Every structure is written in C-alpha cells, then in structure tokens.
PDB file of C-alpha atoms in Angstrom:
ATOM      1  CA  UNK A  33     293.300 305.650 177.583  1.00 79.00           C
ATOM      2  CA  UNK A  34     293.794 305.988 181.742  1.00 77.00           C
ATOM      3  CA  UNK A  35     293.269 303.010 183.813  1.00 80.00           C
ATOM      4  CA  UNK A  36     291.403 304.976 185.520  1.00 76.00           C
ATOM      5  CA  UNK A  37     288.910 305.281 182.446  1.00 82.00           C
ATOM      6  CA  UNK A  38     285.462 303.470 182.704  1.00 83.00           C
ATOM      7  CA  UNK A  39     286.497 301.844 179.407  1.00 86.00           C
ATOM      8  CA  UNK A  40     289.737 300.518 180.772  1.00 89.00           C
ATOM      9  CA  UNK A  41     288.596 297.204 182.519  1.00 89.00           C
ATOM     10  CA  UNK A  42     285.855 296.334 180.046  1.00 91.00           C
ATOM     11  CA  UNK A  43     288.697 296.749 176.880  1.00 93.00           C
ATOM     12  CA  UNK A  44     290.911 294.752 178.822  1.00 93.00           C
ATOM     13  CA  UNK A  45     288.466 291.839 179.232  1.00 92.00           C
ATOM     14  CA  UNK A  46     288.004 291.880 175.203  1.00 94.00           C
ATOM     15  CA  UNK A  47     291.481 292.074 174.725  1.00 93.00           C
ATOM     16  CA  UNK A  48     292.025 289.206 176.516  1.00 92.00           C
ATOM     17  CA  UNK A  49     289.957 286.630 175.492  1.00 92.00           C
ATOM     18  CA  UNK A  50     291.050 287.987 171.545  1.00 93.00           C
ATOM     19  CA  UNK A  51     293.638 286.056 169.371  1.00 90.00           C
ATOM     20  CA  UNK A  52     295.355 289.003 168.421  1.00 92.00           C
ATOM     21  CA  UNK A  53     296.394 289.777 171.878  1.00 92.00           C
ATOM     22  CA  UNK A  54     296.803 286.339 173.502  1.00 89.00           C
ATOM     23  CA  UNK A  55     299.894 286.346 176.028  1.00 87.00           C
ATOM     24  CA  UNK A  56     300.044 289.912 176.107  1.00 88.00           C
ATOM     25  CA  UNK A  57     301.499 290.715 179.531  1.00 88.00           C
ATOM     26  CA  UNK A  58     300.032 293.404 181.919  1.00 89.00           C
ATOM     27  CA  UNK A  59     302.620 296.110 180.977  1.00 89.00           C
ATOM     28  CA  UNK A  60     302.353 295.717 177.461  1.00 89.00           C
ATOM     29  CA  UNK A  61     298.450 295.720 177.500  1.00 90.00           C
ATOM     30  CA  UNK A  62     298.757 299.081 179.487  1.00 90.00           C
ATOM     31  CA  UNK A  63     301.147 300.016 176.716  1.00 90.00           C
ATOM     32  CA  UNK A  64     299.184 299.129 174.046  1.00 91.00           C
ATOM     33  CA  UNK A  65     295.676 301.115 175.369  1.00 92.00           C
ATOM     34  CA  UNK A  66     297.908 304.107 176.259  1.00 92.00           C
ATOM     35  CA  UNK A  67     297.832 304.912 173.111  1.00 93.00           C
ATOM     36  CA  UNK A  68     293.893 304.485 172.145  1.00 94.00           C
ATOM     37  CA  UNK A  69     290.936 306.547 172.964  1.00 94.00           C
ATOM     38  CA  UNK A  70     287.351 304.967 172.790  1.00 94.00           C
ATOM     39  CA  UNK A  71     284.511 306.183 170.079  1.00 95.00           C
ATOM     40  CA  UNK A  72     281.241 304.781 170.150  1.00 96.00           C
ATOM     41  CA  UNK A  73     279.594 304.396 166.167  1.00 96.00           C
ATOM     42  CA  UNK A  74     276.036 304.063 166.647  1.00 97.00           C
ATOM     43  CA  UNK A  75     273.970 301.322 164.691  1.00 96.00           C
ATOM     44  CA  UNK A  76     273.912 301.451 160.469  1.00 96.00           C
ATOM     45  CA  UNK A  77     276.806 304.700 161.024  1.00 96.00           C
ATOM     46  CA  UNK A  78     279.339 304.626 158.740  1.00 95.00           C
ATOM     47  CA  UNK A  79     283.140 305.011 158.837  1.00 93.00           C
ATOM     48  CA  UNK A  80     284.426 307.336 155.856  1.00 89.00           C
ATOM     49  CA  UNK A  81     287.283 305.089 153.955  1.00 83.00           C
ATOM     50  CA  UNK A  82     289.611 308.033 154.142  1.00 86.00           C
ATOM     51  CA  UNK A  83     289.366 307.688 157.974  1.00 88.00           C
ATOM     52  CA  UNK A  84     291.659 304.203 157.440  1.00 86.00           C
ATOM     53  CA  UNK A  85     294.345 306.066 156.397  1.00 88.00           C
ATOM     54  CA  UNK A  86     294.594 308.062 159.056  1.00 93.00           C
ATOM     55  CA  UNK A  87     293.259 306.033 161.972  1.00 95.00           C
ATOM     56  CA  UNK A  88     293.664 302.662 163.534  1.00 95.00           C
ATOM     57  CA  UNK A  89     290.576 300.828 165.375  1.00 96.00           C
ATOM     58  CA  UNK A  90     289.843 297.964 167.862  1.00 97.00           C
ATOM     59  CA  UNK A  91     286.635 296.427 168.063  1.00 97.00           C
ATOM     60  CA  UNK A  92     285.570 295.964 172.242  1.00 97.00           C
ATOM     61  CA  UNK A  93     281.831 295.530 171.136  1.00 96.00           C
ATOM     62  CA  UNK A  94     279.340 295.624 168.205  1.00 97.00           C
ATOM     63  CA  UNK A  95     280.017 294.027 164.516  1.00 97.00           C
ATOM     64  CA  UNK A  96     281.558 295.745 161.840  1.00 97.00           C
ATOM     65  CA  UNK A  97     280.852 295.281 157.616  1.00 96.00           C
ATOM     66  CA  UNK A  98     283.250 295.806 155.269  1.00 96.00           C
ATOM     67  CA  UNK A  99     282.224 295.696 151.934  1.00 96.00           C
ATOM     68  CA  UNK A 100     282.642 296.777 148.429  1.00 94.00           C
ATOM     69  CA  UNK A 101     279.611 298.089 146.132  1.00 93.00           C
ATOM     70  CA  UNK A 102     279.104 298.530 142.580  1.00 92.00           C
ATOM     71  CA  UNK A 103     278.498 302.066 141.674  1.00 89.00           C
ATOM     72  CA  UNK A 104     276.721 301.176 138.636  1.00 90.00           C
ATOM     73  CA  UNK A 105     274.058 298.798 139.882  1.00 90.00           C
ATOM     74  CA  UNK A 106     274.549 299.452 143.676  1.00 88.00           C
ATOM     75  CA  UNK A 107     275.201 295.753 144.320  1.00 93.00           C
ATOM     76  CA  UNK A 108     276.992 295.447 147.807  1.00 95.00           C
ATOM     77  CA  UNK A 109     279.387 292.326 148.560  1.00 95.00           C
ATOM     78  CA  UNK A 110     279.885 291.740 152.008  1.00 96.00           C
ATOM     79  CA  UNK A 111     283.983 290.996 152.236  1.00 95.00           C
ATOM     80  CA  UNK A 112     284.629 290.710 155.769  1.00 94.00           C
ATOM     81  CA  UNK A 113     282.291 290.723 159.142  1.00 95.00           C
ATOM     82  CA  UNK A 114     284.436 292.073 161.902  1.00 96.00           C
ATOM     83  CA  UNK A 115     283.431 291.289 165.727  1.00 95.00           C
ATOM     84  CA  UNK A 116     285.160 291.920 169.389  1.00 95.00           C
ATOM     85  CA  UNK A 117     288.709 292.328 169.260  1.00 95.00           C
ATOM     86  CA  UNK A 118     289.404 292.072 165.834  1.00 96.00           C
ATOM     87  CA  UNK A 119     291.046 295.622 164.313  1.00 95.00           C
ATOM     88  CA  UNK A 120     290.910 297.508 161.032  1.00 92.00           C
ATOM     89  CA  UNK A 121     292.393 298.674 158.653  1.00 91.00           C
ATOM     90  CA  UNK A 122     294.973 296.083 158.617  1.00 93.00           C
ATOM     91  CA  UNK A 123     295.672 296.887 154.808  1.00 92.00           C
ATOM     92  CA  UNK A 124     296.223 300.613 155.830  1.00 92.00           C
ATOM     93  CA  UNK A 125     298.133 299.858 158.046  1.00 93.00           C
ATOM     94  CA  UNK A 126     300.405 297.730 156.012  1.00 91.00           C
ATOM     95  CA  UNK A 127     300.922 299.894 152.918  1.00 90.00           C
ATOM     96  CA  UNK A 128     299.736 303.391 154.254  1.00 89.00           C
ATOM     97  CA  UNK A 129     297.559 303.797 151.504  1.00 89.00           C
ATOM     98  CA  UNK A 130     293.418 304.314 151.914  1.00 87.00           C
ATOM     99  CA  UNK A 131     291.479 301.241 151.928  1.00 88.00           C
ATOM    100  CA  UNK A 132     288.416 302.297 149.556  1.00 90.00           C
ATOM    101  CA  UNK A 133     286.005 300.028 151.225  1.00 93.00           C
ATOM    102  CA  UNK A 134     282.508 301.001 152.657  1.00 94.00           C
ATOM    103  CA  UNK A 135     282.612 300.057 156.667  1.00 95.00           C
ATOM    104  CA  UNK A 136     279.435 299.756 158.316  1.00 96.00           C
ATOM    105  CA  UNK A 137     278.538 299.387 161.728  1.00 97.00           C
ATOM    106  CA  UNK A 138     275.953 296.226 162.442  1.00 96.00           C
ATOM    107  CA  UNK A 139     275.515 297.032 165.814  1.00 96.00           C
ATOM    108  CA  UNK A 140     276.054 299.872 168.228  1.00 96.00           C
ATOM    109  CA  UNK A 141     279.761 299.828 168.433  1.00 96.00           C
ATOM    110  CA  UNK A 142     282.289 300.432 170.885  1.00 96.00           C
ATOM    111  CA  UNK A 143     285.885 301.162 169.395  1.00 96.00           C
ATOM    112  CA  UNK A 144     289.019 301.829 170.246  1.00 96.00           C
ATOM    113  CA  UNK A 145     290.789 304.669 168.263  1.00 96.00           C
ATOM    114  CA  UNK A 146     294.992 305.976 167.621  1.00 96.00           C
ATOM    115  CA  UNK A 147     296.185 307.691 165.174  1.00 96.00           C
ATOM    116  CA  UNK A 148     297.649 305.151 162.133  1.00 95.00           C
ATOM    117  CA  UNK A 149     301.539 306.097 162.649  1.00 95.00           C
ATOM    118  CA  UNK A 150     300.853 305.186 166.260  1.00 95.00           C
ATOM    119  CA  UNK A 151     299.967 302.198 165.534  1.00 94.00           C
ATOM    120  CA  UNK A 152     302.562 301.420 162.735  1.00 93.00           C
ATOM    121  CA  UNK A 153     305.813 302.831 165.059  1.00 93.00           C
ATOM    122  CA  UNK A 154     304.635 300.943 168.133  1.00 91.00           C
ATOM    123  CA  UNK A 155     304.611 297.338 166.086  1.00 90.00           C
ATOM    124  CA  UNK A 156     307.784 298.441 164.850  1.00 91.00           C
ATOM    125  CA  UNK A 157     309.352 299.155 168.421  1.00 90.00           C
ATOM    126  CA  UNK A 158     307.796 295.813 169.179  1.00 88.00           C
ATOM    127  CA  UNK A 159     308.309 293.353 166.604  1.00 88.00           C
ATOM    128  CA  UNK A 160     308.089 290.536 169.864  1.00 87.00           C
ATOM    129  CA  UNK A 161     304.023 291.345 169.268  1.00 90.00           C
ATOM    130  CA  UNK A 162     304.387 289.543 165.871  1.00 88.00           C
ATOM    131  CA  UNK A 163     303.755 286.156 166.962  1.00 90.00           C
ATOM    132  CA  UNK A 164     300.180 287.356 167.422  1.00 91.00           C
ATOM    133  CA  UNK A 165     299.914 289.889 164.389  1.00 94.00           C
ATOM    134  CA  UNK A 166     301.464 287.471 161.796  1.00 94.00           C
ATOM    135  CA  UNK A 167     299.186 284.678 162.361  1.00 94.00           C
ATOM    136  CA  UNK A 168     296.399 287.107 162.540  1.00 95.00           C
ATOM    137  CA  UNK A 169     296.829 288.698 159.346  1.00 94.00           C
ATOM    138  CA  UNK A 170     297.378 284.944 158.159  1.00 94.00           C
ATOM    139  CA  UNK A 171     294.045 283.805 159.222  1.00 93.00           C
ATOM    140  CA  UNK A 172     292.181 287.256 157.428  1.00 93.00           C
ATOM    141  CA  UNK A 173     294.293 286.296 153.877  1.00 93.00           C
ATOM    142  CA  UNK A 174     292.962 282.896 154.376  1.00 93.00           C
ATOM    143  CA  UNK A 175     289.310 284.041 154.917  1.00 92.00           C
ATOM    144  CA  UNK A 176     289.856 286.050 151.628  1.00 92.00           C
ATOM    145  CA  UNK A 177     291.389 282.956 149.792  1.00 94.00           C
ATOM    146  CA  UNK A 178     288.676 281.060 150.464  1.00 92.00           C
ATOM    147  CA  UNK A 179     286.037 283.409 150.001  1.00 92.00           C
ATOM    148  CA  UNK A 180     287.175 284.168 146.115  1.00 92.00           C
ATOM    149  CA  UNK A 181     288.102 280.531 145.172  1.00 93.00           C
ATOM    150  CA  UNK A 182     284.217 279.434 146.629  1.00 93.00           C
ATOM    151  CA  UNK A 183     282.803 282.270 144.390  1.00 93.00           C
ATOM    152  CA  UNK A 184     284.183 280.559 141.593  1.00 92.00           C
ATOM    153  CA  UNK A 185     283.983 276.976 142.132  1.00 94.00           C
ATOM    154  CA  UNK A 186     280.602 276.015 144.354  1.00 95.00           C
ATOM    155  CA  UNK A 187     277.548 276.924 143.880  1.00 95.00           C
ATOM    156  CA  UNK A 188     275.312 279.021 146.159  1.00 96.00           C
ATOM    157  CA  UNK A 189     273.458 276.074 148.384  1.00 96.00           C
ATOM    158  CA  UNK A 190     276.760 275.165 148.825  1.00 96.00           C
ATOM    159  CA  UNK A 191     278.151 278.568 149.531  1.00 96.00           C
ATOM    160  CA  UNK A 192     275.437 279.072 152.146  1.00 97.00           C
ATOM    161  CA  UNK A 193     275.347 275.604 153.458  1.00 96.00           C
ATOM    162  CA  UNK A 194     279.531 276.522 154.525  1.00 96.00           C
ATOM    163  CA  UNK A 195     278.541 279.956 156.010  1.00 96.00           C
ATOM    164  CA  UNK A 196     276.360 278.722 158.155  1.00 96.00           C
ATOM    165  CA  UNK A 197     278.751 275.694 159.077  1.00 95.00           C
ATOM    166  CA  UNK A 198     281.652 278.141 159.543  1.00 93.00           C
ATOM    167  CA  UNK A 199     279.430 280.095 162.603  1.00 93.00           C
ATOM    168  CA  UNK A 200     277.874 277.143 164.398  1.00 92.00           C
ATOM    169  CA  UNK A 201     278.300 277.224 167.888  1.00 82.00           C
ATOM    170  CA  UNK A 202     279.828 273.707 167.801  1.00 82.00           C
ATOM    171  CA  UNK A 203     280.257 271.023 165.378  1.00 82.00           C
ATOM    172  CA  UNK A 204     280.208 268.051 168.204  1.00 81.00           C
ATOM    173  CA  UNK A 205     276.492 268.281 168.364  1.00 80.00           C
ATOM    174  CA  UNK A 206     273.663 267.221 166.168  1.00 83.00           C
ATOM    175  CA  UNK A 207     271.988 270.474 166.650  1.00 84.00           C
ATOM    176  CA  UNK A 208     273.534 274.089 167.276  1.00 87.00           C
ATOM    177  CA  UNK A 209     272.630 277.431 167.246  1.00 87.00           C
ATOM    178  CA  UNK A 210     274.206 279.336 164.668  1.00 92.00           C
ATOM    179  CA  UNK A 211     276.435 282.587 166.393  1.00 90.00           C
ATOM    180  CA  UNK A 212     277.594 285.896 164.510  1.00 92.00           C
ATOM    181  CA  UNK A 213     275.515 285.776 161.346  1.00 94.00           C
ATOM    182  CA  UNK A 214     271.960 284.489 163.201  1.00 90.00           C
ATOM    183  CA  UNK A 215     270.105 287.149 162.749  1.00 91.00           C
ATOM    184  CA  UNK A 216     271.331 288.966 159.985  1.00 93.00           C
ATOM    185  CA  UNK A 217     268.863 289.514 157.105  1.00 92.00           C
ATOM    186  CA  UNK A 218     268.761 286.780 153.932  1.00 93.00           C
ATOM    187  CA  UNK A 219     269.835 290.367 151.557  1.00 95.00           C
ATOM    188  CA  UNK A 220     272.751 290.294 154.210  1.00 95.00           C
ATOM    189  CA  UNK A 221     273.751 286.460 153.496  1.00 96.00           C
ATOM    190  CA  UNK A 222     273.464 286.712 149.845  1.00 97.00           C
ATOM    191  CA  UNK A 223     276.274 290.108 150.244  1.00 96.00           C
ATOM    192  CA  UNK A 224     278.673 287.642 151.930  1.00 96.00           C
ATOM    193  CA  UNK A 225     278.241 284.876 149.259  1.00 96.00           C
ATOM    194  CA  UNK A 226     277.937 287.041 146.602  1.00 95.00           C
ATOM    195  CA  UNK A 227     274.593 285.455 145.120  1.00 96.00           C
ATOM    196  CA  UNK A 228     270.952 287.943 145.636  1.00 95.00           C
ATOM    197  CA  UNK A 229     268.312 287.827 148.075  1.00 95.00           C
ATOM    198  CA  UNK A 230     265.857 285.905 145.975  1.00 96.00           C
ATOM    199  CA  UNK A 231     268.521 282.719 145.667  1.00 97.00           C
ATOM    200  CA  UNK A 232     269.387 282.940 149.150  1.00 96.00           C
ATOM    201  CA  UNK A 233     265.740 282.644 150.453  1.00 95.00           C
ATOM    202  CA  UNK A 234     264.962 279.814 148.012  1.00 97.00           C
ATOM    203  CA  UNK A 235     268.353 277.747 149.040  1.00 96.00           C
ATOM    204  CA  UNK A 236     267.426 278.376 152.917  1.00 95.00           C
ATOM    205  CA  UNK A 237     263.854 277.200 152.098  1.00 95.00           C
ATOM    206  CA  UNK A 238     265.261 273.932 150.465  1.00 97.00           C
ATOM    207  CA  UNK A 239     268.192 273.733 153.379  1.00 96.00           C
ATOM    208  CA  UNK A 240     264.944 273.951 155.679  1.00 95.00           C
ATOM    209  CA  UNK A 241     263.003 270.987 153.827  1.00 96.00           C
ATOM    210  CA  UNK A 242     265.991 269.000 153.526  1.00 96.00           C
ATOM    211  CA  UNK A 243     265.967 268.790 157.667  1.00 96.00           C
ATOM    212  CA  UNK A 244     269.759 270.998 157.808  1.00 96.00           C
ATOM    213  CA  UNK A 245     268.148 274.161 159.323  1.00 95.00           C
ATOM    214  CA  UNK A 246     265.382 276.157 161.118  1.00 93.00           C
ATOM    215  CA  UNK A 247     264.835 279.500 160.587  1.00 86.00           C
ATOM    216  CA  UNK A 248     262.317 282.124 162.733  1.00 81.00           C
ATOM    217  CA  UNK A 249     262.352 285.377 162.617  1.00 74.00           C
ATOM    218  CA  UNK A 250     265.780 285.845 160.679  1.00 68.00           C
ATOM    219  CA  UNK A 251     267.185 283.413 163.838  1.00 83.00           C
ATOM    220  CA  UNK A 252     269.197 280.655 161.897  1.00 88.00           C
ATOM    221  CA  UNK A 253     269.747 277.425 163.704  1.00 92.00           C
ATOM    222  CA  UNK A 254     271.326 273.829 163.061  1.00 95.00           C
ATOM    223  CA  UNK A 255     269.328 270.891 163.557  1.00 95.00           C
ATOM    224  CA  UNK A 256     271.008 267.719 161.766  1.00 95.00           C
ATOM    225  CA  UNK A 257     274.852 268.330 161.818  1.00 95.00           C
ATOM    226  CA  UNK A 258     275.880 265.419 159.885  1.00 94.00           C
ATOM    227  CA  UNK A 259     273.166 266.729 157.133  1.00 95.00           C
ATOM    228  CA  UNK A 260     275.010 269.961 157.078  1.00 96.00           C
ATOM    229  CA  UNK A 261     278.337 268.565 157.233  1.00 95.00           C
ATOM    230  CA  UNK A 262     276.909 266.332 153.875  1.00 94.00           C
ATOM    231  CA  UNK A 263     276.154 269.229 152.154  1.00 93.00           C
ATOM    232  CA  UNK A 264     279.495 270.874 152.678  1.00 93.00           C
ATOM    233  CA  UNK A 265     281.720 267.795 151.667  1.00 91.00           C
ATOM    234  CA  UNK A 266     283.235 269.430 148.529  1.00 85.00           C
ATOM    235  CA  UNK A 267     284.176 272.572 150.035  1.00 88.00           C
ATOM    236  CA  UNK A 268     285.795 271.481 153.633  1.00 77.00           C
TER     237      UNK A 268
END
C-alpha cells in the first residue's frame, strides 16, 4: 500500500491503537503496509479456508468469525471473534499448513491483504517485532485454553455469565454496556459457549430476573456488576 493511498492514514490509526503493533516506529509501520493491499468482504461473505494458506490478513474494520461446524448435524461453534487490528491466520502462518476453519465476516469488513511468505520472511528479517507477536499469539492460546477447560468444567449460566463479563465496557462501574458481542444474536452466544439457542435464551431470561442484565433488541447491557461478578466467582 502507497502513503499516498486513501487507506493509508485510516490503517495507520488502527494499527496504532492495536496490541500487536504497539511501539512500532514510523519506518517500520511504512514497512510493514508496503507490503499489504486492502480488500473489503462485505457483510455474512465468507473467506475460503484454502485462502489462509496462501494469504495473510489485518483487520482495520468490521468483525470476523472463525468457527468450526459439524458436517453431520450442521452445529457451528464459534472459536474465535476477531475485531480491528487483530490478524489471521496466525496458525497458517506458523506451520504453513491450511487452517480448515469456516471465517465469516460479521460486519462489512475492511482488510488488509499479502501474500503468506510475505508475511512469514518479513517476521523472520525482523525478529525485533517479536516482543509484540509473542505475547500476541500468547494471549490467542490463552483465549483457547480457557475456552476448552470452561466447556468442560462450568456450566452454561456460568459460561454466559463470563462472556458477557469478559466484554463489559468496564468493570469499575455498577452498570456497563456490554461492547463486541452486544448485539449479536442469542444462536450467536450459544456458538461461542458451545451450548444451543434454546439454553442460551432461558439462562439470559434468568440472568435478566436475577437483576445481572438487560436485554432489548439483541442490545446486552450490565446493570449490577457485583451480581455479575457473583455469578462468575468459580471461573475468574
């Protein structure tokens, strides 16, 4: 990408305020988007899981769904939600094999796009970038780790009750808006727990009575903190 592109300015403001690029210097972020080209995914499109082997992607707007589904009853866990300046296929890229996941675009998404060995020789000419990458890739393991040992040790109020905890706006208030999952559908929330629609509307209906939550129109929101904090004891 030129800096004379009409992508360059607004990339560079994502990049910035992204934990995967923190304390990048001027040169380096020129480096850097050199090398990518922007592609816009419109809303519900779909990136082909072949395309990870080949192809290496930044996030500058929109949310991104990676999940896996079951081909024989078409069930769909939700493994990861992606947002601005987060990048995939960080698996690809690692072991240069294709990630057979379904990726999904939540939103109308703006990306930026290079070629997979790009990516891989430029981290290798600049191993200094590391202090970012490593940590990064630590905190997606983590996500993983915690995802899998939740499955199999809490059940789904709790499950839910943690989600929503995990994407408050702030836990120093007795009530907050809830950010990044807000309006996503309950069949949406049950994918990223990996419980079913039905459960999911019946535990936010008891979260609801129990004074933790309001919910209108698919808009989630936090309205006793220390309620919500309560019902997550066991699994923070």
């Amino acid at each position: 990408m030129r800096k004379d592109s009409t992508y360059y300015l607004s990339s560079v403001k994502v990049l910035r305020g992204a934990s995967l690029f923190d304390g990048v210097d001027e040169d380096m972020m020129d480096e850097i988007l050199g090398y990518f080209s922007p592609v816009t995914i419109p809303k519900k499109g779909v990136i082909n899981s072949f395309e990870t082997k080949k192809s290496f992607f930044i996030i500058i707007s929109g949310r991104v769904k990676i999940s896996k589904i079951n081909p024989q009853n078409g069930r769909e866990y939700i493994i990861s939600l992606l947002d601005k300046g987060d990048v995939f296929d960080v698996i690809s890229l690692l072991d240069e094999k294709e990630h057979e996941v379904n990726i999904e675009a939540i939103d109308e998404l703006e990306l930026l796009k290079t070629p997979m060995e790009t990516a891989r020789s430029w981290l290798d000419r600049n191993p200094e970038f590391n202090k970012n990458f490593l940590p990064y890739i630590g905190n997606r393991m983590r996500s993983l780790e915690d995802a899998s040992s939740n499955l199999a040790l809490y059940d789904t109020i709790t499950r839910l009750a943690k989600l929503i905890l995990d994407n408050v706006h702030t836990k120093e208030q007795e009530e907050s808006p809830v950010k990044f999952i807000n309006d996503l559908s309950h069949e949406a929330l049950a994918q990223m727990i990996g419980s079913v629609r039905k459960v999911v509307n019946l535990n936010i209906q008891e979260l609801k009575k129990e004074g933790v939550i309001t919910s209108t129109r698919g808009n989630l929101s936090v309205i006793n903190m220390q309620k919500l904090l309560d019902r997550c004891r066991d699994i923070i």
